[in-house]
Short mmCIF file of C-alpha atoms in Angstrom, two decimals:
data_model
loop_
_atom_site.label_atom_id
_atom_site.label_comp_id
_atom_site.label_asym_id
_atom_site.label_seq_id
_atom_site.Cartn_x
_atom_site.Cartn_y
_atom_site.Cartn_z
CA MET H 971 117.02 88.20 61.14
CA LEU H 972 117.62 87.40 64.96
CA LEU H 973 115.43 84.62 66.58
CA THR H 974 115.38 83.89 70.22
CA THR H 975 113.84 80.91 71.95
CA ARG H 976 114.33 78.38 74.79
CA ASN H 977 113.75 75.51 72.36
CA LYS H 978 116.76 74.38 70.21
CA GLU H 979 114.46 72.46 67.59
CA VAL H 980 112.41 75.49 67.03
CA ALA H 981 115.81 77.31 65.71
CA GLN H 982 117.06 74.25 63.70
CA HIS H 983 113.30 73.95 62.12
CA ILE H 984 113.81 77.56 60.92
CA ASP H 985 117.33 77.31 59.37
CA ARG H 986 119.55 74.18 59.94
CA ARG H 987 122.28 76.12 58.51
CA GLY H 988 121.90 79.45 60.42
CA PHE H 989 124.16 80.37 63.13
CA LEU H 990 123.19 78.93 66.53
CA ARG H 991 124.39 80.52 69.65
CA GLU H 992 123.69 78.76 72.99
CA PRO H 993 124.34 80.93 75.90
CA GLN H 994 126.08 79.36 78.58
CA CYS H 995 124.68 79.01 81.98
CA LEU H 996 126.33 81.04 84.72
CA SER H 997 128.94 79.38 86.95
CA LYS H 998 128.65 78.81 90.64
CA GLU H 999 130.53 82.14 91.46
CA GLU H 1000 128.57 84.01 88.96
CA SER H 1001 125.38 82.60 90.12
CA TRP H 1002 126.27 83.63 93.63
CA GLU H 1003 127.39 87.02 92.46
CA LEU H 1004 123.86 87.47 90.81
CA LEU H 1005 122.09 86.29 93.69
CA LYS H 1006 124.03 88.80 96.14
CA LYS H 1007 123.41 91.73 93.91
CA LYS H 1008 119.54 90.81 93.90
CA ALA H 1009 119.02 89.64 97.49
CA PHE H 1010 121.37 92.28 99.05
CA LEU H 1011 120.11 95.12 96.97
CA GLY H 1012 121.21 98.48 98.65
CA LYS H 1013 123.48 96.87 101.14
CA ASP H 1014 126.58 96.65 99.14
CA ASP H 1015 128.76 99.16 101.14
CA LEU H 1016 131.95 98.43 102.57
CA ASP H 1017 130.72 97.93 106.15
CA TYR H 1018 128.06 95.36 105.28
CA ARG H 1019 128.92 91.92 106.09
CA ILE H 1020 126.63 89.01 104.78
CA ASN H 1021 125.79 86.61 107.52
CA ILE H 1022 127.93 83.31 107.14
CA ASP H 1023 124.80 80.96 107.57
CA MET H 1024 122.64 83.08 105.26
CA GLU H 1025 125.57 82.84 102.53
CA LYS H 1026 125.47 79.00 103.05
CA LEU H 1027 121.75 78.70 102.62
CA GLY H 1028 121.79 81.26 99.54
CA ARG H 1029 124.74 79.29 97.87
CA LYS H 1030 122.80 75.97 98.37
CA MET H 1031 119.58 77.34 96.79
CA VAL H 1032 121.41 79.15 94.06
CA ALA H 1033 123.00 75.82 93.17
CA ARG H 1034 119.82 74.16 92.47
CA CYS H 1035 118.87 77.30 89.95
CA ALA H 1036 121.19 75.35 87.51
CA GLY H 1037 122.86 78.67 86.44
CA LEU H 1038 119.73 79.97 85.09
CA PRO H 1039 119.71 84.08 85.23
CA LEU H 1040 115.98 84.48 85.47
CA ALA H 1041 115.54 81.88 88.06
CA ILE H 1042 118.34 83.35 90.17
CA THR H 1043 116.86 86.79 89.59
CA VAL H 1044 113.40 85.91 90.77
CA LEU H 1045 114.85 84.00 93.72
CA GLY H 1046 117.01 87.05 94.62
CA GLY H 1047 113.91 89.30 94.64
CA LEU H 1048 112.07 86.88 97.01
CA LEU H 1049 115.11 86.66 99.34
CA ALA H 1050 115.36 90.53 99.35
CA THR H 1051 112.21 90.60 101.43
CA LYS H 1052 113.73 88.33 103.94
CA ASN H 1053 115.86 89.77 106.56
CA THR H 1054 116.45 87.22 109.19
CA LEU H 1055 118.19 83.72 108.99
CA ASN H 1056 114.90 81.94 110.00
CA GLU H 1057 113.13 83.45 107.12
CA TRP H 1058 115.81 82.30 104.81
CA ASN H 1059 115.62 78.78 106.37
CA LEU H 1060 111.77 78.76 105.56
CA VAL H 1061 112.38 79.91 101.99
CA GLN H 1062 115.07 77.19 101.57
CA GLU H 1063 112.64 74.39 102.97
CA ASN H 1064 109.77 75.71 100.59
CA PHE H 1065 112.29 75.86 97.76
CA SER H 1066 113.17 72.33 97.89
CA SER H 1067 109.45 71.32 98.09
CA TYR H 1068 108.65 73.38 94.80
CA LEU H 1069 111.54 72.06 92.99
CA ARG H 1070 110.54 68.51 93.82
CA ARG H 1071 107.08 69.13 92.42
CA GLY H 1072 108.56 69.97 89.05
CA LYS H 1073 110.98 66.81 88.90
CA GLY H 1074 110.61 64.89 85.61
CA HIS H 1075 109.86 68.13 83.42
CA GLU H 1076 112.26 69.74 81.14
CA GLN H 1077 114.88 70.98 83.54
CA GLU H 1078 115.35 74.66 82.29
CA GLN H 1079 111.46 75.60 82.21
CA SER H 1080 110.89 73.46 85.10
CA THR H 1081 113.45 74.92 87.51
CA VAL H 1082 112.33 78.57 86.52
CA SER H 1083 108.59 77.63 86.83
CA GLU H 1084 109.11 76.40 90.27
CA VAL H 1085 111.22 79.33 91.47
CA LEU H 1086 108.27 81.65 90.16
CA ALA H 1087 105.57 79.35 91.83
CA LEU H 1088 107.57 79.81 95.14
CA SER H 1089 107.94 83.60 94.60
CA TYR H 1090 104.18 83.86 93.80
CA HIS H 1091 103.28 81.83 96.70
CA GLU H 1092 105.12 84.43 98.97
CA LEU H 1093 103.63 87.33 97.42
CA PRO H 1094 101.28 89.23 99.90
CA TYR H 1095 97.83 88.76 99.32
CA ARG H 1096 97.33 92.27 98.19
CA LEU H 1097 99.69 91.86 95.18
CA LYS H 1098 98.77 88.74 93.88
CA PRO H 1099 95.59 89.82 92.08
CA CYS H 1100 97.46 92.59 90.87
CA PHE H 1101 100.25 90.35 89.39
CA LEU H 1102 97.57 88.10 87.80
CA HIS H 1103 95.93 90.77 86.10
CA LEU H 1104 98.84 91.42 83.91
CA GLY H 1105 98.34 87.91 82.49
CA HIS H 1106 95.72 89.96 80.18
CA PHE H 1107 98.39 91.18 78.24
CA PRO H 1108 100.37 89.67 75.19
CA VAL H 1109 103.78 88.40 75.48
CA ASP H 1110 106.38 91.21 75.30
CA PHE H 1111 103.78 93.84 75.39
CA ASP H 1112 104.87 97.18 76.90
CA ILE H 1113 102.12 97.95 79.55
CA PRO H 1114 101.66 101.58 80.15
CA THR H 1115 101.66 102.03 83.98
CA LYS H 1116 98.96 104.86 84.33
CA LYS H 1117 96.63 102.63 82.49
CA MET H 1118 97.41 99.41 84.53
CA PHE H 1119 96.76 101.60 87.70
CA LYS H 1120 93.43 102.67 86.60
CA MET H 1121 92.34 98.98 85.74
CA TRP H 1122 93.75 97.87 89.10
CA MET H 1123 91.55 100.57 90.89
CA ALA H 1124 88.59 99.74 88.77
CA LYS H 1125 88.53 96.04 89.76
CA GLY H 1126 89.02 97.05 93.45
CA MET H 1127 92.54 95.64 93.76
CA VAL H 1128 93.86 98.79 95.41
CA SER H 1129 93.28 99.67 98.86
CA PRO H 1130 93.61 102.96 100.20
CA MET H 1131 95.97 103.63 103.02
CA LEU H 1132 94.56 103.86 106.56
CA GLU H 1133 96.76 106.51 107.34
CA GLY H 1134 98.01 109.26 105.46
CA GLU H 1135 96.91 111.16 102.18
CA GLU H 1136 98.09 108.86 99.68
CA THR H 1137 95.91 108.86 96.51
CA MET H 1138 94.84 105.50 95.06
CA GLU H 1139 97.51 106.15 92.18
CA HIS H 1140 100.24 106.18 94.67
CA VAL H 1141 99.05 103.22 96.46
CA ALA H 1142 99.14 101.32 92.84
CA GLU H 1143 102.52 102.85 92.29
CA CYS H 1144 104.01 101.29 95.51
CA TYR H 1145 102.09 97.83 94.41
CA LEU H 1146 104.04 98.10 91.34
CA GLY H 1147 107.50 98.89 93.12
CA GLU H 1148 106.95 95.73 95.28
CA LEU H 1149 106.54 93.62 92.32
CA LEU H 1150 109.55 95.12 90.61
CA ASP H 1151 111.55 94.64 93.87
CA ARG H 1152 110.70 91.02 93.79
CA CYS H 1153 111.59 90.68 89.94
CA MET H 1154 108.06 89.39 89.16
CA VAL H 1155 107.67 92.27 86.77
CA GLN H 1156 110.20 93.93 84.28
CA VAL H 1157 110.85 97.65 83.83
CA GLY H 1158 109.92 98.40 80.25
CA GLU H 1159 110.50 102.30 80.07
CA ARG H 1160 111.13 104.90 82.66
CA GLY H 1161 110.44 108.63 82.38
CA SER H 1162 112.84 111.61 82.88
CA THR H 1163 111.99 111.62 86.55
CA GLY H 1164 112.92 107.95 87.12
CA ARG H 1165 109.35 106.69 87.38
CA VAL H 1166 108.13 103.63 85.57
CA LYS H 1167 106.37 104.41 82.50
CA SER H 1168 105.71 100.94 81.28
CA CYS H 1169 106.49 97.59 82.33
CA ARG H 1170 106.05 93.71 81.09
CA LEU H 1171 106.09 90.34 82.22
CA HIS H 1172 108.75 87.61 81.15
CA ASP H 1173 107.00 85.02 79.26
CA LEU H 1174 107.31 82.33 82.02
CA CYS H 1175 105.88 84.80 84.40
CA LEU H 1176 103.16 85.36 82.10
CA LEU H 1177 102.68 81.45 82.02
CA LYS H 1178 102.33 81.59 85.77
CA ALA H 1179 99.74 84.27 85.93
CA ASN H 1180 97.76 82.06 83.35
CA GLN H 1181 97.93 78.98 85.58
CA GLU H 1182 96.14 80.34 88.32
CA ASN H 1183 92.85 80.20 86.48
CA PHE H 1184 92.51 83.94 86.84
CA LEU H 1185 91.60 84.60 83.08
CA ASN H 1186 91.02 83.35 79.63
CA VAL H 1187 92.53 83.98 76.43
CA VAL H 1188 91.27 83.57 72.80
CA HIS H 1189 94.10 83.90 70.29
CA ILE H 1190 92.95 84.40 66.58
CA GLN H 1191 96.13 83.96 64.55
CA ASN H 1192 97.31 82.54 60.96
CA GLY H 1193 93.53 82.13 59.57
CA ASN H 1194 93.14 78.76 61.68
CA GLU H 1195 90.52 77.97 64.41
CA PRO H 1196 90.82 80.51 67.20
CA MET H 1197 92.93 79.14 70.10
CA VAL H 1198 91.26 79.01 73.35
CA SER H 1199 93.62 78.91 76.31
CA PHE H 1200 92.44 77.45 79.52
CA SER H 1201 94.33 76.94 82.20
CA SER H 1202 92.20 74.26 83.96
CA THR H 1203 92.01 70.75 82.85
CA GLU H 1204 88.12 70.98 82.24
CA SER H 1205 86.38 71.01 78.90
CA ILE H 1206 86.12 74.15 76.98
CA VAL H 1207 82.48 74.10 77.69
CA GLU H 1208 82.59 73.84 81.23
CA SER H 1209 85.41 76.25 81.73
CA SER H 1210 83.68 78.91 79.42
CA ARG H 1211 80.50 79.02 81.80
CA ARG H 1212 82.82 80.32 84.41
CA ILE H 1213 84.62 82.91 82.61
CA LEU H 1214 84.93 86.17 84.54
CA ARG H 1215 88.05 87.74 82.64
CA LEU H 1216 88.62 87.52 78.96
CA ALA H 1217 91.31 88.58 76.74
CA ILE H 1218 91.16 88.38 72.81
CA TYR H 1219 94.27 88.55 70.64
CA LEU H 1220 93.65 89.30 67.13
CA ASP H 1221 96.46 88.66 64.38
CA THR H 1222 94.14 87.92 61.41
CA GLU H 1223 90.76 88.39 60.01
CA THR H 1224 88.47 85.27 60.59
CA ASP H 1225 84.62 84.26 60.80
CA PHE H 1226 85.23 83.95 64.83
CA SER H 1227 81.98 83.88 66.68
CA TRP H 1228 81.81 83.68 70.43
CA ASP H 1229 78.77 81.91 71.99
CA HIS H 1230 77.67 84.59 74.57
CA GLU H 1231 75.72 82.23 76.42
CA ARG H 1232 78.92 80.87 77.87
CA THR H 1233 79.95 84.23 79.48
CA PRO H 1234 76.97 85.62 81.18
CA CYS H 1235 79.27 86.68 84.26
CA LEU H 1236 81.90 88.16 82.23
CA ARG H 1237 83.42 91.05 84.43
CA SER H 1238 86.57 91.91 82.29
CA LEU H 1239 87.12 92.10 78.54
CA LEU H 1240 90.24 93.48 76.88
CA PHE H 1241 90.81 93.36 73.25
CA PHE H 1242 94.36 93.51 71.32
CA SER H 1243 94.73 93.54 67.57
CA THR H 1244 97.48 93.93 65.09
CA LEU H 1245 94.91 94.74 62.41
CA LYS H 1246 94.06 98.34 61.47
CA THR H 1247 90.55 97.22 60.68
CA SER H 1248 88.35 94.23 61.63
CA THR H 1249 84.77 93.09 61.07
CA ILE H 1250 85.43 91.31 64.54
CA CYS H 1251 85.26 94.55 66.43
CA GLY H 1252 81.85 95.36 64.92
CA LYS H 1253 80.56 91.91 65.76
CA LEU H 1254 81.79 92.22 69.25
CA ILE H 1255 80.29 95.54 69.69
CA SER H 1256 77.01 94.34 68.08
CA LYS H 1257 76.61 91.84 70.83
CA ILE H 1258 77.94 93.84 73.77
CA ASN H 1259 74.78 93.80 75.58
CA ASN H 1260 75.42 90.18 76.41
CA PHE H 1261 77.89 91.19 79.04
CA LYS H 1262 75.61 93.17 81.25
CA LEU H 1263 78.16 92.56 84.36
CA LEU H 1264 81.21 94.27 82.51
CA LYS H 1265 83.24 96.40 84.81
CA THR H 1266 86.31 96.68 82.65
CA LEU H 1267 86.09 97.20 78.86
CA ASP H 1268 89.37 97.96 76.73
CA LEU H 1269 88.62 98.32 73.02
CA GLU H 1270 91.31 100.64 72.49
CA GLN H 1271 92.73 98.52 69.68
CA CYS H 1272 89.39 98.01 68.05
CA CYS H 1273 88.42 100.37 65.52
CA ILE H 1274 84.80 101.51 66.31
CA GLU H 1275 82.71 104.73 65.66
CA GLY H 1276 80.52 106.55 68.13
CA LYS H 1277 77.31 105.12 66.49
CA SER H 1278 78.43 101.82 67.08
CA ALA H 1279 79.51 102.56 70.67
CA LYS H 1280 76.15 103.72 71.84
CA ALA H 1281 75.26 100.24 72.99
CA ILE H 1282 78.11 100.53 75.44
CA GLY H 1283 75.95 102.80 77.56
CA ASN H 1284 73.75 99.94 78.62
CA LEU H 1285 76.77 98.41 80.52
CA ILE H 1286 75.48 100.02 83.73
CA HIS H 1287 78.43 98.49 86.00
CA LEU H 1288 81.43 99.53 83.88
CA ARG H 1289 84.16 101.30 85.94
CA TYR H 1290 86.93 101.27 83.24
CA LEU H 1291 86.16 102.15 79.71
CA SER H 1292 88.89 102.62 76.92
CA LEU H 1293 88.01 103.43 73.25
CA ASN H 1294 90.84 105.39 72.30
CA CYS H 1295 91.06 104.09 68.57
CA GLY H 1296 90.80 107.79 67.02
CA LEU H 1297 87.32 107.29 65.51
CA ILE H 1298 85.21 108.44 68.27
CA THR H 1299 84.15 112.04 67.48
CA TYR H 1300 81.52 112.42 69.87
CA ILE H 1301 80.23 110.99 73.35
CA PRO H 1302 77.20 108.91 72.92
CA SER H 1303 74.48 110.24 74.93
CA SER H 1304 73.93 106.68 76.44
CA PHE H 1305 77.08 107.24 78.25
CA GLY H 1306 75.15 109.07 80.88
CA ASN H 1307 73.90 105.73 82.29
CA LEU H 1308 77.15 104.79 83.16
CA ARG H 1309 76.98 105.93 86.88
CA CYS H 1310 79.71 103.72 88.22
CA LEU H 1311 82.41 104.79 85.43
CA GLN H 1312 85.62 105.79 87.14
CA THR H 1313 88.13 106.03 84.05
CA LEU H 1314 87.02 106.93 80.35
CA ILE H 1315 89.85 107.00 77.68
CA LEU H 1316 88.66 108.14 74.14
#
């Protein structure tokens, strides 16, 4: 069994006699070579010469990444979008500011987190909600890009180009390309033509998405009380009243009940389950009418039948609906009420 963790105590707690391998941080030169590879992507021909002042700034910034590959990769992705010395100077000034904010925390995670914070801050406005939306998905989850594009469009995150005849899907694909170039998102799988079929977030990138108060996660696991993840410091009751986007991760069966009075304005609900069957799915569907403002509903991993799905037809604002669980044998007539629906997956 191979276990990977950033916390040495976790590995020792599992097996104190097990073989523990601690990868070494990159050296100064290795760090600089990695930064060059990311920051000057596509400029590695023999005729290209790196500006001396840019190299000085780059070496200064990469030295503060403490030899951590993820921090260097994300920083390189950010610098790849900056073409002038003035822009590099501005990044360097902001970089120092963000690192000072994280001073006093555990060095490795703090350094990476602050680099991610800077990269997020530098994202174009149109890309920020697209990045934050990925926080709905669990750690190490391969996100199908076609599904992700449809969700972005349903939420109004994709704006059509003013010129040209590009489809909304093409624009969404360009958005993903920009996030990949900035190393904010990782490629999961590519198709035979080179197109990205799936992508994923590094867990620290996922943490950043959650820190922005964009969504809430309920994780039901190990037969314990449900763990509710709120990014703000407010109480659960206060935060719950303002929930707009919710993801439920189900790892075990439990008598979990959600107070629907706290979610009257819910706009997005995604359900992820590792169980083949669950009574929670039935309970969720029986109360679905409480979420009258829902625009996105993904119950792909929630086993429900056509008769149970009938109530979904009352959610007249739905734009995206996924019920691809294999148990839907017919489309309920109530679905005719879904006049705003853009995507239906069965």
